CSV table of C-alpha atoms in Angstrom, one decimal:
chain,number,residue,atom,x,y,z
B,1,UNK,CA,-128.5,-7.8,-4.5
B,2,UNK,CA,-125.1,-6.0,-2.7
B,3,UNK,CA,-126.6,-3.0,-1.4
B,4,UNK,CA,-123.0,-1.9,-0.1
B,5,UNK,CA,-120.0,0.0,-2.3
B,6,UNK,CA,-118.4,-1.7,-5.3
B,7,UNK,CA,-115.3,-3.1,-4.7
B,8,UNK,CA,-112.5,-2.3,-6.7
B,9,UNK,CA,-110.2,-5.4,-7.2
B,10,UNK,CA,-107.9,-3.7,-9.8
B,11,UNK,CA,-106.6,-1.0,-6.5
B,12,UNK,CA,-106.3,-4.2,-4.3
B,13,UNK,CA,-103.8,-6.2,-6.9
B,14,UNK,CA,-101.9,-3.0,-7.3
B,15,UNK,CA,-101.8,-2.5,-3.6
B,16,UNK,CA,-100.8,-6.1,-2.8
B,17,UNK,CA,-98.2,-6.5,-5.4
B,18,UNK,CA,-96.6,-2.4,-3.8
B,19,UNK,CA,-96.4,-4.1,-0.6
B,20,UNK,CA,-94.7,-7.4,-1.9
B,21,UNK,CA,-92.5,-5.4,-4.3
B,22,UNK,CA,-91.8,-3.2,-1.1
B,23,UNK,CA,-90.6,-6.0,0.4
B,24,UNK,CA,-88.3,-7.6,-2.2
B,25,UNK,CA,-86.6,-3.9,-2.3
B,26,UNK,CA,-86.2,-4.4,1.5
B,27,UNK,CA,-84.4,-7.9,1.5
B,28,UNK,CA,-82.3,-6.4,-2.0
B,29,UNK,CA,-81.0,-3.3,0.3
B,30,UNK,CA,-80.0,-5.6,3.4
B,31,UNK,CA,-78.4,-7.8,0.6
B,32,UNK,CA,-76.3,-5.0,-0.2
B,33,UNK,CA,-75.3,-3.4,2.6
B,34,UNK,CA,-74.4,-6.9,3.8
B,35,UNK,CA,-72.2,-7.2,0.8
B,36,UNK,CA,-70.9,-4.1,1.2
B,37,UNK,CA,-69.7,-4.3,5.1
B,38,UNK,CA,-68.5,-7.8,3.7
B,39,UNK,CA,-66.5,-6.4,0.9
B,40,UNK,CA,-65.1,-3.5,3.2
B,41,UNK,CA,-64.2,-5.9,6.0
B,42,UNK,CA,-62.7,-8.3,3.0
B,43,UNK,CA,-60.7,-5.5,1.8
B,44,UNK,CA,-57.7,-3.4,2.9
B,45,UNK,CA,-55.4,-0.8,1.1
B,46,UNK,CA,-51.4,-0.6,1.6
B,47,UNK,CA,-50.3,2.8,0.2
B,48,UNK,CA,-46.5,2.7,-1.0
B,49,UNK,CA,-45.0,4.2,1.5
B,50,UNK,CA,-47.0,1.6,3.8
B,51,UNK,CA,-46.5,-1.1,5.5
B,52,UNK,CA,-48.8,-3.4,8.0
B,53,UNK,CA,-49.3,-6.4,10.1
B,54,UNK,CA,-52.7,-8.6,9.7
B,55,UNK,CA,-54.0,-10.4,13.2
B,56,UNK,CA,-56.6,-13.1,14.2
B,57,UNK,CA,-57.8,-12.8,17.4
B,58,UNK,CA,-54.6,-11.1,18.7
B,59,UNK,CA,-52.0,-13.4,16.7
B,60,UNK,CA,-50.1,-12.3,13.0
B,61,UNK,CA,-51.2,-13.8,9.8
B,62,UNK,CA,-49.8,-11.6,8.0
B,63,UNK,CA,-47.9,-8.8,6.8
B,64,UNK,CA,-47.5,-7.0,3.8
B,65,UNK,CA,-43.9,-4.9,3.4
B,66,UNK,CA,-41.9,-3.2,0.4
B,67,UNK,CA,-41.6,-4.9,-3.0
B,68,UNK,CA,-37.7,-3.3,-2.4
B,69,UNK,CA,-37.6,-4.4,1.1
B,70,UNK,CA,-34.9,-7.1,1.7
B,71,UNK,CA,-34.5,-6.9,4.9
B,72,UNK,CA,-35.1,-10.7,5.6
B,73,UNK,CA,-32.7,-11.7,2.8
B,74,UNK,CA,-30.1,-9.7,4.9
B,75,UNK,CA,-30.7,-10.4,8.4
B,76,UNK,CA,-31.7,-14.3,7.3
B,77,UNK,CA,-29.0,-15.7,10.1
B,78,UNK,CA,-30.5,-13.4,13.1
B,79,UNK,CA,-34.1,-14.1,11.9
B,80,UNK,CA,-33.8,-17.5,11.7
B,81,UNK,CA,-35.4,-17.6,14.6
B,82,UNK,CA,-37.8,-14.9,14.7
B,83,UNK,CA,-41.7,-15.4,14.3
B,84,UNK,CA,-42.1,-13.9,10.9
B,85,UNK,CA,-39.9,-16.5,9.3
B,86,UNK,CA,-40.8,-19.2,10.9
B,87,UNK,CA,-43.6,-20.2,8.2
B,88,UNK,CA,-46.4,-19.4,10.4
B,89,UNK,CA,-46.6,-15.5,8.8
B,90,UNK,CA,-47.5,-15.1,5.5
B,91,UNK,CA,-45.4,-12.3,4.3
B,92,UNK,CA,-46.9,-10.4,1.2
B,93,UNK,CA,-44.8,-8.2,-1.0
B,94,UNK,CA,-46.2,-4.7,-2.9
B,95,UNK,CA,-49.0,-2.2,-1.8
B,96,UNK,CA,-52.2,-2.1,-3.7
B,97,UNK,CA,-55.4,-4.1,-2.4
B,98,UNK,CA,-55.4,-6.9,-0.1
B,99,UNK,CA,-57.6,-9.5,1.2
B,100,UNK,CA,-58.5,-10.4,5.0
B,101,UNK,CA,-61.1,-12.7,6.8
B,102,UNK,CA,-64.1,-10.3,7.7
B,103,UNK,CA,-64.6,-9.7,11.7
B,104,UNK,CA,-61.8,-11.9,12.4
B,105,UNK,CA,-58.7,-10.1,10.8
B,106,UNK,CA,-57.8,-6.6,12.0
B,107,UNK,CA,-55.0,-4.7,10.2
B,108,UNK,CA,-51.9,-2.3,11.6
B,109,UNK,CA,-50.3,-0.2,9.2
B,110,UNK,CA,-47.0,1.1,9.6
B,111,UNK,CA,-45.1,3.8,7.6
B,112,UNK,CA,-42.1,2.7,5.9
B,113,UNK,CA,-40.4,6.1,5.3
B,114,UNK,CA,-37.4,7.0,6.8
B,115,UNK,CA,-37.8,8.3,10.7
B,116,UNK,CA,-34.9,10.5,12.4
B,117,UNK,CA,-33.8,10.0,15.8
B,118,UNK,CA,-32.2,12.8,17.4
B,119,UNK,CA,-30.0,12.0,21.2
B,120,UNK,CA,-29.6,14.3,23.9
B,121,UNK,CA,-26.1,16.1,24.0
B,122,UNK,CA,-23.8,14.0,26.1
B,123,UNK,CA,-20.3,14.6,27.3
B,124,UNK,CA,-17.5,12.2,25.8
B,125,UNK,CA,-14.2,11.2,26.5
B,126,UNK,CA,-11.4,11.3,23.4
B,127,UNK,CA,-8.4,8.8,23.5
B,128,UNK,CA,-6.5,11.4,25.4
B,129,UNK,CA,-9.5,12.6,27.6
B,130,UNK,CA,-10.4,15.4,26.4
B,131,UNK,CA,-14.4,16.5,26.6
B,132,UNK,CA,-16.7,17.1,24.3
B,133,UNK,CA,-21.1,17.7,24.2
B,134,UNK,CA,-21.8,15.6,21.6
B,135,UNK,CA,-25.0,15.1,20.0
B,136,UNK,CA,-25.8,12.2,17.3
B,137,UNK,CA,-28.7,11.4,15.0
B,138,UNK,CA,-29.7,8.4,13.1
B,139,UNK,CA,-32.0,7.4,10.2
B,140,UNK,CA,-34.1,4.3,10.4
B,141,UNK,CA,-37.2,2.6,9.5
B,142,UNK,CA,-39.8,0.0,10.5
B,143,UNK,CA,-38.3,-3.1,8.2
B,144,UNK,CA,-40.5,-5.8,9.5
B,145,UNK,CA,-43.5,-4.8,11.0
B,146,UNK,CA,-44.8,-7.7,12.8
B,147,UNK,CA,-41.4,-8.2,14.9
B,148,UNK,CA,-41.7,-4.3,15.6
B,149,UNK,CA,-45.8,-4.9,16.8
B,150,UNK,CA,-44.4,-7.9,19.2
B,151,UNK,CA,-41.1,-6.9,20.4
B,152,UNK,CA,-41.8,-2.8,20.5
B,153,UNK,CA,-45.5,-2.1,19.4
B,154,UNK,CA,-44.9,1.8,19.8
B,155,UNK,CA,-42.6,5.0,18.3
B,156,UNK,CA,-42.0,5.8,21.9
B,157,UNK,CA,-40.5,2.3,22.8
B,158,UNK,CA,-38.7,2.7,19.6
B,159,UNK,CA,-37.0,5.7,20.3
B,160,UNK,CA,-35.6,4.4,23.8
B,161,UNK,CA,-34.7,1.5,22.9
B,162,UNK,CA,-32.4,3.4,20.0
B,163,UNK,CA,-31.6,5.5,23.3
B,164,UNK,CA,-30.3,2.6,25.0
B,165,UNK,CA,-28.2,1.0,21.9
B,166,UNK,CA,-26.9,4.1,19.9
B,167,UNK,CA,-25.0,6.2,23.0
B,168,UNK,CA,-23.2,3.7,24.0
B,169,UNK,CA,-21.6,2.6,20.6
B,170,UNK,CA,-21.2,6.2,19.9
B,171,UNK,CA,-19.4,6.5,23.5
B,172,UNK,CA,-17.0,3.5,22.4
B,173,UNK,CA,-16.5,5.2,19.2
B,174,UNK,CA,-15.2,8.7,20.3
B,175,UNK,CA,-13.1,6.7,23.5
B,176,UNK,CA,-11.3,5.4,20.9
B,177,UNK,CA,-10.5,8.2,19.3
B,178,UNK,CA,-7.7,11.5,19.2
B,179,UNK,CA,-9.4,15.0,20.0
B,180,UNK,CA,-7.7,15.5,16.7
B,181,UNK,CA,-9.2,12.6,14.3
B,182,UNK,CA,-12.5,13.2,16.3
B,183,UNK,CA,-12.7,17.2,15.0
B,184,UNK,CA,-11.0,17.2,11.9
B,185,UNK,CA,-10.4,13.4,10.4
B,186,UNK,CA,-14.0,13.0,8.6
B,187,UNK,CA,-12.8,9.5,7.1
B,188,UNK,CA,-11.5,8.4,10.3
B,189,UNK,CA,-14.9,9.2,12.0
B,190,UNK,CA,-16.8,7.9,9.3
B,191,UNK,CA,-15.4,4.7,9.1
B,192,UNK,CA,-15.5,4.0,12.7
B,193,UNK,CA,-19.1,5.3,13.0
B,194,UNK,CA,-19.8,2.4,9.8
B,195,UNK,CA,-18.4,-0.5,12.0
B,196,UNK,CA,-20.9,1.1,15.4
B,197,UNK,CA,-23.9,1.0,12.8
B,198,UNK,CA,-23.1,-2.6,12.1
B,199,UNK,CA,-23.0,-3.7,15.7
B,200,UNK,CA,-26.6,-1.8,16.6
B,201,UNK,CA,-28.5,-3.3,13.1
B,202,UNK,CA,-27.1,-6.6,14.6
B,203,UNK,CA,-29.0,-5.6,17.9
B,204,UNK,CA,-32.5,-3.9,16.3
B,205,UNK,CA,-32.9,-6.6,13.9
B,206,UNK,CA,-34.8,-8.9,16.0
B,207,UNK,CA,-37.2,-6.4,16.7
B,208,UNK,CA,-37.9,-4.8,13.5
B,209,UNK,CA,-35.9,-1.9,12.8
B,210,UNK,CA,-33.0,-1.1,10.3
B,211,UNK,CA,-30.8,1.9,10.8
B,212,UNK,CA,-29.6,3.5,7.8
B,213,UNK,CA,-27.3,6.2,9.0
B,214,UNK,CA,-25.5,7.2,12.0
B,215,UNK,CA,-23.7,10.8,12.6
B,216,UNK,CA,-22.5,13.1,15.0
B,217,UNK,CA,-24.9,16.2,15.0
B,218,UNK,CA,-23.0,18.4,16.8
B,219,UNK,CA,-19.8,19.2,18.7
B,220,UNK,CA,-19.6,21.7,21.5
B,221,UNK,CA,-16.4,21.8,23.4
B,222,UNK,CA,-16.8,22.3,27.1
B,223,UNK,CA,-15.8,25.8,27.8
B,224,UNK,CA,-12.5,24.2,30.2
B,225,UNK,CA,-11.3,23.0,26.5
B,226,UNK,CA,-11.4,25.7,24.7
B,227,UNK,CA,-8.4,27.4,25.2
B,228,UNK,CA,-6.1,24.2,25.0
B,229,UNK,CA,-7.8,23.0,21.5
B,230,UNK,CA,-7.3,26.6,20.2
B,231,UNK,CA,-3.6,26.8,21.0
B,232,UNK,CA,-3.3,23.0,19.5
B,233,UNK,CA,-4.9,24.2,16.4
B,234,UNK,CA,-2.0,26.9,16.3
B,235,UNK,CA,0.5,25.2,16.8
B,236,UNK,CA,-0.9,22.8,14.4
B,237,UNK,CA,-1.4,25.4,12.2
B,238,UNK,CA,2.3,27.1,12.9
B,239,UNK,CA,3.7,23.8,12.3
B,240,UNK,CA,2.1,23.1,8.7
B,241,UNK,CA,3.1,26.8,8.2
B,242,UNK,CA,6.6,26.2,8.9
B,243,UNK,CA,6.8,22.6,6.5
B,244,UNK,CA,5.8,25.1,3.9
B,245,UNK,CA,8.5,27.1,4.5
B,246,UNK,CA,11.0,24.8,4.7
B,247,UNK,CA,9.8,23.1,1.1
B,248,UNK,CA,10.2,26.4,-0.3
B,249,UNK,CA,13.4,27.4,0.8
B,250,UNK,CA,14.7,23.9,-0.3
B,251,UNK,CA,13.0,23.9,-3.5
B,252,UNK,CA,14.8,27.4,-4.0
B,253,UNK,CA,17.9,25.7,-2.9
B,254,UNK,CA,17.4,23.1,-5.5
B,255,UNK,CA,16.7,25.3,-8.0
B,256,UNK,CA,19.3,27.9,-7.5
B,257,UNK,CA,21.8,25.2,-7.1
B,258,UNK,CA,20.5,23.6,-10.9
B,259,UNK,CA,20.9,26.8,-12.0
B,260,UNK,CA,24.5,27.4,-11.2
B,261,UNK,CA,25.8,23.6,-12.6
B,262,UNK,CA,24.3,24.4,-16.1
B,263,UNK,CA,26.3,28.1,-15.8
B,264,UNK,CA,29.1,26.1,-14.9
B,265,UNK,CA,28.9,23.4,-17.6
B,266,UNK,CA,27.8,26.2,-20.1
B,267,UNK,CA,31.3,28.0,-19.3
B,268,UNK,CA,33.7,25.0,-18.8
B,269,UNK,CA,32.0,23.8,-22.3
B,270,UNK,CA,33.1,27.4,-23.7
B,271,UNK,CA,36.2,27.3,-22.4
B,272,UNK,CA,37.2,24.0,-23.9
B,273,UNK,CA,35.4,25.6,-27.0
B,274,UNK,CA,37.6,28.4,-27.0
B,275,UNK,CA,41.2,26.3,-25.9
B,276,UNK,CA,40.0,23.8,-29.2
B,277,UNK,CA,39.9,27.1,-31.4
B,278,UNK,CA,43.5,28.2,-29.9
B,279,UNK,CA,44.8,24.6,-30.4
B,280,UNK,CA,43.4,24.5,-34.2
B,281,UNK,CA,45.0,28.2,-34.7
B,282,UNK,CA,48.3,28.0,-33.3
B,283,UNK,CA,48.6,24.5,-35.2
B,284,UNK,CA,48.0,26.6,-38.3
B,285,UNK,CA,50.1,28.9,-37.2
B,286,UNK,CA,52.9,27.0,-36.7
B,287,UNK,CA,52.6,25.0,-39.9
B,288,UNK,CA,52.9,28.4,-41.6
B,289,UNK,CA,56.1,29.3,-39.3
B,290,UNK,CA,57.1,26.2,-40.8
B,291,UNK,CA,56.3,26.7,-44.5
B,292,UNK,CA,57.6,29.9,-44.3
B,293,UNK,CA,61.2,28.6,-42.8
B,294,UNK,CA,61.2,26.3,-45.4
B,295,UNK,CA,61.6,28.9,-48.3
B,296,UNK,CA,63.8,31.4,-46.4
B,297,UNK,CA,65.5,29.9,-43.2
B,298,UNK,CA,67.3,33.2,-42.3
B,299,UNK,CA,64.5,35.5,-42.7
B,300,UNK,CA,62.2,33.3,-40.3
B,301,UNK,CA,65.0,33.3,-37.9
B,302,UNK,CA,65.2,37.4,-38.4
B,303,UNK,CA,61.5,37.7,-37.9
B,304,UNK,CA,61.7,35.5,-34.9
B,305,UNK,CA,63.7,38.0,-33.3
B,306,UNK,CA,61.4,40.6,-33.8
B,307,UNK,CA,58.3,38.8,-32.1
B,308,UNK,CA,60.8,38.4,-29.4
B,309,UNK,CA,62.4,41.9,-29.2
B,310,UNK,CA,58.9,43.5,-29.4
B,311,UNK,CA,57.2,41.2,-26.6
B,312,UNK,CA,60.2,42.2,-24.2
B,313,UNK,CA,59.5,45.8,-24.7
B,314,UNK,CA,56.3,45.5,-24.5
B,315,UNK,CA,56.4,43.5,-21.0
B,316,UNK,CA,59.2,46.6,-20.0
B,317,UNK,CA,61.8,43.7,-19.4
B,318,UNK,CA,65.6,43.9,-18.9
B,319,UNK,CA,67.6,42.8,-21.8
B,320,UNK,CA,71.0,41.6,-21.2
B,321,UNK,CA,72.7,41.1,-24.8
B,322,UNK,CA,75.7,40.4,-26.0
B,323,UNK,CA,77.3,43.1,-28.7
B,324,UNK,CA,76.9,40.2,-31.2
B,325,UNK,CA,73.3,39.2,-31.1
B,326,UNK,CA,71.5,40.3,-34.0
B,327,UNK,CA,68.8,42.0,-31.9
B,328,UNK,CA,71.7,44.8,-31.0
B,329,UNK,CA,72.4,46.4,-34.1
B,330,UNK,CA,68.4,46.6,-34.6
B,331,UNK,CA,68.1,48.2,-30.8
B,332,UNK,CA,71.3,50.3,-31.5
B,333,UNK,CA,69.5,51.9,-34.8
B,334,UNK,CA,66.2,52.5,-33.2
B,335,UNK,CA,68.2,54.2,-30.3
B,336,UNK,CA,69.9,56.7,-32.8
B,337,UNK,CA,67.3,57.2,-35.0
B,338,UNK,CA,66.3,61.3,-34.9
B,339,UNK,CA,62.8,60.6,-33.7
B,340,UNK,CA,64.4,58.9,-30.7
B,341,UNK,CA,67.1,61.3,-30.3
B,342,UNK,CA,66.3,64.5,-28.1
């Protein structure tokens, strides 16, 4: 007979199976943090103003850029060349999530927005040497972001290097240049500054970078060019001012001059007007001098003399007569008539 306590089997299952149970729970938590640290070393997010560059031990796998970015398409010829087109790159297009090899892969990201480069003011030479501080900016991005990781790898190697390739272009630029296209010809400027931004993408290709813009900032004339660019801009000024003049003092002219032709044809046509009129009258006058010679010959002639007589006194004309001409009866009778006689 057991003279010792009773043992209780149904606490030792219970126990056992705690402490096997305990264990399965274990081993199911490292399970998961094992997934876990797998999936988060699996996984990597690209935001959409993102861009990055995927290495194995050091070298580029990968990179993931812009769904809009066609920057290779573009700069095919100059890549040609270049490691991320030369097949052994994957290139990935669109943000969202992506997928690495876990504790091998190790991922750059790069931010694809637009980044502004501002130069130090520099003086510069015109066409006719004449000075000015000038100061230029740019806009550019990271277009390819393994050849920037290779050939620049950091903002501040970036910058000089856009130190060292946009001065001088805008240096060629301004030497080529009036003082007067430089200030005040925009188009001139602009176009000029288009064919420099050509020649510097051509340069930052190969290592990544794509400028977008290129301007002058600001102007500051050297205080020994002050005085001759004001008294330019006068007489510039005093020249167009004078042009002005002159167009209105011939448009005046022309006007003037329009003005007194059409008086002139509006009189000459009166006056032809008018010597028509007298042409149609006195032919209507003399076919009634004629009509009325026809009926009474001597009494035409008689009245004749009377137009005559009358226009020599009126004119206050000498008239020599002879005793016989019919007008000196009529000039004798007004002589003697009592009205006449004092």
């Amino acid at each position: 007979m057991n003279s010792g306590k009773p043992i209780n089997y149904a606490s030792a299952a219970f126990t056992a199976g705690l402490k096997r149970n305990r264990g399965k729970l274990i081993l199911f938590g490292i399970l998961l943090i094992v997934v876990i640290v797998l999936l988060n070393e699996s996984l990597f997010i690209v935001g959409e103003a993102e861009q990055s560059v995927v290495t194995r031990f050091g070298v580029i796998k990968q990179i993931v850029i812009n769904r809009n970015n066609d920057f290779h398409e573009r700069y095919a010829d100059l890549l040609k060349d270049e490691i991320s087109l030369d097949g052994s790159i994957q290139i990935v297009e669109g943000s969202g999530l992506h997928f690495k090899v876990p504790f091998m892969d190790k991922v750059e990201t790069y931010s694809s927005r637009l980044y502004t480069y501002i130069s130090d003011s520099e003086v510069v030479n015109t066409a006719e040497k004449k000075q000015y501080y000038v100061q230029t900016y740019a806009q550019w991005y990271i277009a390819d972001p393994a050849l920037f990781s290779l050939k620049l790898g950091s903002m501040t190697s970036a910058e000089n290097q856009l130190d060292n390739l946009i001065h001088p272009v805008i240096v060629q630029v301004i030497n080529r240049m009036s003082a007067e296209d430089f200030v005040s010809n925009k188009d001139a400027l602009n176009a000029a500054l288009a064919k420099g931004l050509k020649t510097v993408n051509e340069d930052m290709a190969p290592r990544g970078i794509e400028i977008k813009d290129i301007q002058v900032h600001r102007t500051i004339l050297p205080s020994a060019n002050i005085e001759s660019t004001y008294a330019r801009m006068q007489a510039d000024r005093a020249k167009v001012a004078q042009q002005l003049r002159s167009e209105g003092e011939e448009s005046y002219r022309k006007a003037v001059s329009s003005t007194d032709l059409e008086a002139r044809q509006i009189e000459a046509d009166a006056i032809s007007e008018a010597g028509a009129v007298r042409a149609q009258a006195e032919t209507e006058s003399m076919k009634i001098y004629a009509e009325a010679y026809g009926v009474d010959p001597d009494f035409y002639s008689y009245w004749r003399s009377l137009q005559a007589l009358r226009e020599a006194l009126t004119s206050k004309a000498t008239l020599v007569l002879d005793k016989n001409h019919p007008l000196w009866s009529e000039l004798l009778a007004y002589a003697i008539s009592p009205e006449n006689v004092q």
